[in-house]
Amino acid sequence: MTSINSLKNFLLVALFLLAGNGLFQSCKVSYSFTGASISPEVKTFSVYYFPNRARLVNPNLSQQMTEALQDKLLRQTSLNQQEEDGDLEFEGQITNYETRPMNISQGDLAAQTRLTVSVKVKYTNNTNPDEDWEKTFSAYEDFDSNQILSSVEEELVVLILDKLTEDIFNASIANW
């Protein structure tokens, strides 16, 4: 019985010595609660101003979109923001901002109206150009047709920008 215990103790000591010498360092696993999988070479990001090229223009949307994406990256990564030439670059434009009647009820009246925002984004990874892409993202929120857009617009835009920045984050940083 003592020889089995001695063998176990010897194996445990040997295992700790091997681990201390770096033998198991390649087994390191890093976890992220945000889903971000960023290469260690990537240290910075740049988000360029998103001009509004939609036919219907919300005068604050360009600034809100730009700031929402910057905030998302600052909150959910450890990257530093640069004005330009970051390791990761995000640029694009707002291509659509529209309302459309939804859920037509009796008498051909819309029960709800949908506000949709579309953004064309160009993502450049200056440390790994194979990951570069250009995509269009759209998100929407519905509101009661009895309401005037201007009375709910601010709240809806915040919700839509949350969805858009989450989709952009997932396509770029989380690689989904």
PDB file of C-alpha atoms in Angstrom:
ATOM      1  CA  MET A   1       0.000   0.000   0.000  1.00  0.00           C
ATOM      2  CA  THR A   2       2.836   2.381   0.803  1.00  0.00           C
ATOM      3  CA  SER A   3       4.479   1.707  -2.553  1.00  0.00           C
ATOM      4  CA  ILE A   4       1.258   2.757  -4.363  1.00  0.00           C
ATOM      5  CA  ASN A   5       1.050   5.942  -2.280  1.00  0.00           C
ATOM      6  CA  SER A   6       4.737   6.625  -2.916  1.00  0.00           C
ATOM      7  CA  LEU A   7       4.183   6.160  -6.671  1.00  0.00           C
ATOM      8  CA  LYS A   8       1.203   8.541  -6.619  1.00  0.00           C
ATOM      9  CA  ASN A   9       3.221  11.138  -4.706  1.00  0.00           C
ATOM     10  CA  PHE A  10       6.140  10.751  -7.129  1.00  0.00           C
ATOM     11  CA  LEU A  11       3.832  11.214 -10.131  1.00  0.00           C
ATOM     12  CA  LEU A  12       2.213  14.296  -8.601  1.00  0.00           C
ATOM     13  CA  VAL A  13       5.608  15.877  -7.872  1.00  0.00           C
ATOM     14  CA  ALA A  14       6.815  15.053 -11.396  1.00  0.00           C
ATOM     15  CA  LEU A  15       3.658  16.548 -12.890  1.00  0.00           C
ATOM     16  CA  PHE A  16       4.084  19.788 -10.925  1.00  0.00           C
ATOM     17  CA  LEU A  17       7.751  20.003 -11.913  1.00  0.00           C
ATOM     18  CA  LEU A  18       6.909  19.510 -15.582  1.00  0.00           C
ATOM     19  CA  ALA A  19       4.174  22.105 -15.392  1.00  0.00           C
ATOM     20  CA  GLY A  20       6.547  24.532 -13.698  1.00  0.00           C
ATOM     21  CA  ASN A  21       9.107  24.067 -16.494  1.00  0.00           C
ATOM     22  CA  GLY A  22       6.604  25.204 -19.103  1.00  0.00           C
ATOM     23  CA  LEU A  23       5.735  21.815 -20.552  1.00  0.00           C
ATOM     24  CA  PHE A  24       2.010  22.508 -20.256  1.00  0.00           C
ATOM     25  CA  GLN A  25       2.044  26.171 -21.203  1.00  0.00           C
ATOM     26  CA  SER A  26       0.658  25.437 -24.655  1.00  0.00           C
ATOM     27  CA  CYS A  27      -2.522  24.234 -22.977  1.00  0.00           C
ATOM     28  CA  LYS A  28      -3.457  27.762 -21.948  1.00  0.00           C
ATOM     29  CA  VAL A  29      -7.079  28.598 -22.681  1.00  0.00           C
ATOM     30  CA  SER A  30      -8.411  32.120 -22.510  1.00  0.00           C
ATOM     31  CA  TYR A  31     -12.081  32.797 -22.014  1.00  0.00           C
ATOM     32  CA  SER A  32     -14.037  35.949 -22.729  1.00  0.00           C
ATOM     33  CA  PHE A  33     -17.506  36.791 -21.478  1.00  0.00           C
ATOM     34  CA  THR A  34     -18.053  39.061 -24.480  1.00  0.00           C
ATOM     35  CA  GLY A  35     -17.336  36.461 -27.146  1.00  0.00           C
ATOM     36  CA  ALA A  36     -14.359  38.463 -28.406  1.00  0.00           C
ATOM     37  CA  SER A  37     -11.558  36.482 -30.015  1.00  0.00           C
ATOM     38  CA  ILE A  38      -8.854  39.021 -30.701  1.00  0.00           C
ATOM     39  CA  SER A  39      -5.357  38.202 -31.858  1.00  0.00           C
ATOM     40  CA  PRO A  40      -2.630  39.286 -29.407  1.00  0.00           C
ATOM     41  CA  GLU A  41      -1.094  41.487 -32.139  1.00  0.00           C
ATOM     42  CA  VAL A  42      -4.241  43.626 -32.258  1.00  0.00           C
ATOM     43  CA  LYS A  43      -3.956  46.514 -29.817  1.00  0.00           C
ATOM     44  CA  THR A  44      -5.993  49.373 -31.319  1.00  0.00           C
ATOM     45  CA  PHE A  45      -9.121  50.195 -33.304  1.00  0.00           C
ATOM     46  CA  SER A  46     -10.432  53.150 -35.280  1.00  0.00           C
ATOM     47  CA  VAL A  47     -14.059  53.946 -36.020  1.00  0.00           C
ATOM     48  CA  TYR A  48     -14.484  56.548 -38.733  1.00  0.00           C
ATOM     49  CA  TYR A  49     -17.516  58.823 -38.967  1.00  0.00           C
ATOM     50  CA  PHE A  50     -20.562  57.135 -40.580  1.00  0.00           C
ATOM     51  CA  PRO A  51     -22.149  59.673 -42.952  1.00  0.00           C
ATOM     52  CA  ASN A  52     -25.896  59.426 -43.510  1.00  0.00           C
ATOM     53  CA  ARG A  53     -26.628  58.661 -47.180  1.00  0.00           C
ATOM     54  CA  ALA A  54     -30.243  57.564 -46.630  1.00  0.00           C
ATOM     55  CA  ARG A  55     -33.086  59.336 -48.437  1.00  0.00           C
ATOM     56  CA  LEU A  56     -34.765  60.145 -45.118  1.00  0.00           C
ATOM     57  CA  VAL A  57     -32.173  61.715 -42.827  1.00  0.00           C
ATOM     58  CA  ASN A  58     -32.182  61.722 -39.041  1.00  0.00           C
ATOM     59  CA  PRO A  59     -29.745  64.581 -38.305  1.00  0.00           C
ATOM     60  CA  ASN A  60     -28.251  62.902 -35.208  1.00  0.00           C
ATOM     61  CA  LEU A  61     -27.946  59.369 -36.551  1.00  0.00           C
ATOM     62  CA  SER A  62     -24.435  59.624 -38.024  1.00  0.00           C
ATOM     63  CA  GLN A  63     -22.935  60.780 -34.749  1.00  0.00           C
ATOM     64  CA  GLN A  64     -24.993  58.295 -32.723  1.00  0.00           C
ATOM     65  CA  MET A  65     -23.960  55.368 -34.939  1.00  0.00           C
ATOM     66  CA  THR A  66     -20.280  56.285 -34.791  1.00  0.00           C
ATOM     67  CA  GLU A  67     -20.317  56.726 -31.012  1.00  0.00           C
ATOM     68  CA  ALA A  68     -22.371  53.570 -30.408  1.00  0.00           C
ATOM     69  CA  LEU A  69     -19.809  51.427 -32.249  1.00  0.00           C
ATOM     70  CA  GLN A  70     -16.896  53.110 -30.463  1.00  0.00           C
ATOM     71  CA  ASP A  71     -18.569  52.569 -27.088  1.00  0.00           C
ATOM     72  CA  LYS A  72     -19.304  48.918 -27.869  1.00  0.00           C
ATOM     73  CA  LEU A  73     -15.654  48.238 -28.741  1.00  0.00           C
ATOM     74  CA  LEU A  74     -14.370  50.106 -25.678  1.00  0.00           C
ATOM     75  CA  ARG A  75     -16.766  48.274 -23.330  1.00  0.00           C
ATOM     76  CA  GLN A  76     -16.294  44.771 -24.679  1.00  0.00           C
ATOM     77  CA  THR A  77     -12.619  44.661 -25.628  1.00  0.00           C
ATOM     78  CA  SER A  78      -9.337  45.756 -24.092  1.00  0.00           C
ATOM     79  CA  LEU A  79      -8.364  47.571 -27.300  1.00  0.00           C
ATOM     80  CA  ASN A  80      -7.339  51.220 -27.307  1.00  0.00           C
ATOM     81  CA  GLN A  81      -9.130  53.666 -29.564  1.00  0.00           C
ATOM     82  CA  GLN A  82      -7.177  55.688 -32.135  1.00  0.00           C
ATOM     83  CA  GLU A  83      -8.509  58.466 -34.347  1.00  0.00           C
ATOM     84  CA  GLU A  84      -7.131  56.706 -37.450  1.00  0.00           C
ATOM     85  CA  ASP A  85      -4.914  53.835 -38.611  1.00  0.00           C
ATOM     86  CA  GLY A  86      -5.929  51.417 -35.856  1.00  0.00           C
ATOM     87  CA  ASP A  87      -5.106  47.722 -36.113  1.00  0.00           C
ATOM     88  CA  LEU A  88      -8.837  47.257 -36.739  1.00  0.00           C
ATOM     89  CA  GLU A  89     -10.694  49.868 -38.782  1.00  0.00           C
ATOM     90  CA  PHE A  90     -14.436  50.361 -39.127  1.00  0.00           C
ATOM     91  CA  GLU A  91     -15.846  52.712 -41.746  1.00  0.00           C
ATOM     92  CA  GLY A  92     -19.064  52.948 -43.647  1.00  0.00           C
ATOM     93  CA  GLN A  93     -22.266  54.822 -44.185  1.00  0.00           C
ATOM     94  CA  ILE A  94     -25.913  54.789 -43.240  1.00  0.00           C
ATOM     95  CA  THR A  95     -27.699  53.635 -46.395  1.00  0.00           C
ATOM     96  CA  ASN A  96     -31.321  53.373 -45.293  1.00  0.00           C
ATOM     97  CA  TYR A  97     -33.609  54.995 -42.745  1.00  0.00           C
ATOM     98  CA  GLU A  98     -37.259  54.324 -43.412  1.00  0.00           C
ATOM     99  CA  THR A  99     -40.653  53.657 -41.935  1.00  0.00           C
ATOM    100  CA  ARG A 100     -43.050  51.112 -43.364  1.00  0.00           C
ATOM    101  CA  PRO A 101     -46.554  50.052 -42.338  1.00  0.00           C
ATOM    102  CA  MET A 102     -46.762  46.579 -40.773  1.00  0.00           C
ATOM    103  CA  ASN A 103     -49.485  44.225 -39.546  1.00  0.00           C
ATOM    104  CA  ILE A 104     -52.279  45.472 -41.764  1.00  0.00           C
ATOM    105  CA  SER A 105     -55.583  45.098 -39.943  1.00  0.00           C
ATOM    106  CA  GLN A 106     -59.146  45.363 -41.132  1.00  0.00           C
ATOM    107  CA  GLY A 107     -59.926  48.368 -43.272  1.00  0.00           C
ATOM    108  CA  ASP A 108     -56.387  48.308 -44.713  1.00  0.00           C
ATOM    109  CA  LEU A 109     -55.024  50.192 -41.709  1.00  0.00           C
ATOM    110  CA  ALA A 110     -51.590  49.395 -40.316  1.00  0.00           C
ATOM    111  CA  ALA A 111     -51.573  48.355 -36.685  1.00  0.00           C
ATOM    112  CA  GLN A 112     -47.839  48.970 -36.442  1.00  0.00           C
ATOM    113  CA  THR A 113     -45.106  50.859 -38.239  1.00  0.00           C
ATOM    114  CA  ARG A 114     -41.554  49.580 -38.633  1.00  0.00           C
ATOM    115  CA  LEU A 115     -38.502  51.843 -38.445  1.00  0.00           C
ATOM    116  CA  THR A 116     -35.556  50.248 -40.259  1.00  0.00           C
ATOM    117  CA  VAL A 117     -31.940  51.404 -40.346  1.00  0.00           C
ATOM    118  CA  SER A 118     -29.320  49.889 -42.667  1.00  0.00           C
ATOM    119  CA  VAL A 119     -25.590  50.482 -42.437  1.00  0.00           C
ATOM    120  CA  LYS A 120     -22.908  49.490 -44.930  1.00  0.00           C
ATOM    121  CA  VAL A 121     -19.683  48.688 -43.050  1.00  0.00           C
ATOM    122  CA  LYS A 122     -16.152  48.099 -44.276  1.00  0.00           C
ATOM    123  CA  TYR A 123     -14.024  46.227 -41.731  1.00  0.00           C
ATOM    124  CA  THR A 124     -10.257  46.215 -42.182  1.00  0.00           C
ATOM    125  CA  ASN A 125      -7.976  44.083 -40.036  1.00  0.00           C
ATOM    126  CA  ASN A 126      -4.502  45.540 -40.614  1.00  0.00           C
ATOM    127  CA  THR A 127      -2.836  42.628 -38.794  1.00  0.00           C
ATOM    128  CA  ASN A 128      -4.670  39.933 -40.791  1.00  0.00           C
ATOM    129  CA  PRO A 129      -6.083  41.157 -44.139  1.00  0.00           C
ATOM    130  CA  ASP A 130      -7.729  37.760 -44.753  1.00  0.00           C
ATOM    131  CA  GLU A 131     -10.378  38.810 -42.214  1.00  0.00           C
ATOM    132  CA  ASP A 132     -11.353  42.014 -44.083  1.00  0.00           C
ATOM    133  CA  TRP A 133     -14.966  42.306 -45.252  1.00  0.00           C
ATOM    134  CA  GLU A 134     -17.640  44.685 -46.425  1.00  0.00           C
ATOM    135  CA  LYS A 135     -21.242  43.997 -45.399  1.00  0.00           C
ATOM    136  CA  THR A 136     -24.598  45.665 -44.946  1.00  0.00           C
ATOM    137  CA  PHE A 137     -26.396  45.320 -41.624  1.00  0.00           C
ATOM    138  CA  SER A 138     -30.046  46.154 -40.980  1.00  0.00           C
ATOM    139  CA  ALA A 139     -32.096  46.340 -37.830  1.00  0.00           C
ATOM    140  CA  TYR A 140     -35.604  47.508 -37.035  1.00  0.00           C
ATOM    141  CA  GLU A 141     -38.094  48.243 -34.301  1.00  0.00           C
ATOM    142  CA  ASP A 142     -41.870  48.333 -34.556  1.00  0.00           C
ATOM    143  CA  PHE A 143     -44.128  50.901 -32.924  1.00  0.00           C
ATOM    144  CA  ASP A 144     -47.854  51.469 -32.697  1.00  0.00           C
ATOM    145  CA  SER A 145     -49.178  53.238 -35.785  1.00  0.00           C
ATOM    146  CA  ASN A 146     -51.204  55.577 -33.563  1.00  0.00           C
ATOM    147  CA  GLN A 147     -47.918  57.115 -32.427  1.00  0.00           C
ATOM    148  CA  ILE A 148     -46.026  59.782 -34.319  1.00  0.00           C
ATOM    149  CA  LEU A 149     -42.473  58.764 -35.245  1.00  0.00           C
ATOM    150  CA  SER A 150     -40.957  61.859 -33.636  1.00  0.00           C
ATOM    151  CA  SER A 151     -42.473  60.886 -30.261  1.00  0.00           C
ATOM    152  CA  VAL A 152     -40.771  57.448 -30.192  1.00  0.00           C
ATOM    153  CA  GLU A 153     -37.861  57.950 -32.583  1.00  0.00           C
ATOM    154  CA  GLU A 154     -35.133  58.621 -30.009  1.00  0.00           C
ATOM    155  CA  GLU A 155     -35.939  55.459 -28.034  1.00  0.00           C
ATOM    156  CA  LEU A 156     -36.258  53.336 -31.191  1.00  0.00           C
ATOM    157  CA  VAL A 157     -32.952  54.568 -32.600  1.00  0.00           C
ATOM    158  CA  VAL A 158     -31.134  53.559 -29.392  1.00  0.00           C
ATOM    159  CA  LEU A 159     -32.616  50.041 -29.605  1.00  0.00           C
ATOM    160  CA  ILE A 160     -31.781  49.740 -33.307  1.00  0.00           C
ATOM    161  CA  LEU A 161     -28.205  50.952 -32.809  1.00  0.00           C
ATOM    162  CA  ASP A 162     -27.751  48.368 -30.037  1.00  0.00           C
ATOM    163  CA  LYS A 163     -28.746  45.640 -32.501  1.00  0.00           C
ATOM    164  CA  LEU A 164     -26.566  47.011 -35.298  1.00  0.00           C
ATOM    165  CA  THR A 165     -23.455  47.384 -33.148  1.00  0.00           C
ATOM    166  CA  GLU A 166     -23.966  43.887 -31.724  1.00  0.00           C
ATOM    167  CA  ASP A 167     -24.168  42.456 -35.258  1.00  0.00           C
ATOM    168  CA  ILE A 168     -21.073  44.399 -36.387  1.00  0.00           C
ATOM    169  CA  PHE A 169     -19.184  43.306 -33.255  1.00  0.00           C
ATOM    170  CA  ASN A 170     -20.137  39.668 -33.821  1.00  0.00           C
ATOM    171  CA  ALA A 171     -19.097  39.774 -37.493  1.00  0.00           C
ATOM    172  CA  SER A 172     -15.722  41.367 -36.761  1.00  0.00           C
ATOM    173  CA  ILE A 173     -14.412  40.804 -33.240  1.00  0.00           C
ATOM    174  CA  ALA A 174     -16.317  37.643 -32.310  1.00  0.00           C
ATOM    175  CA  ASN A 175     -15.898  36.199 -35.850  1.00  0.00           C
ATOM    176  CA  TRP A 176     -19.462  34.809 -35.948  1.00  0.00           C
TER     177      TRP A 176
END
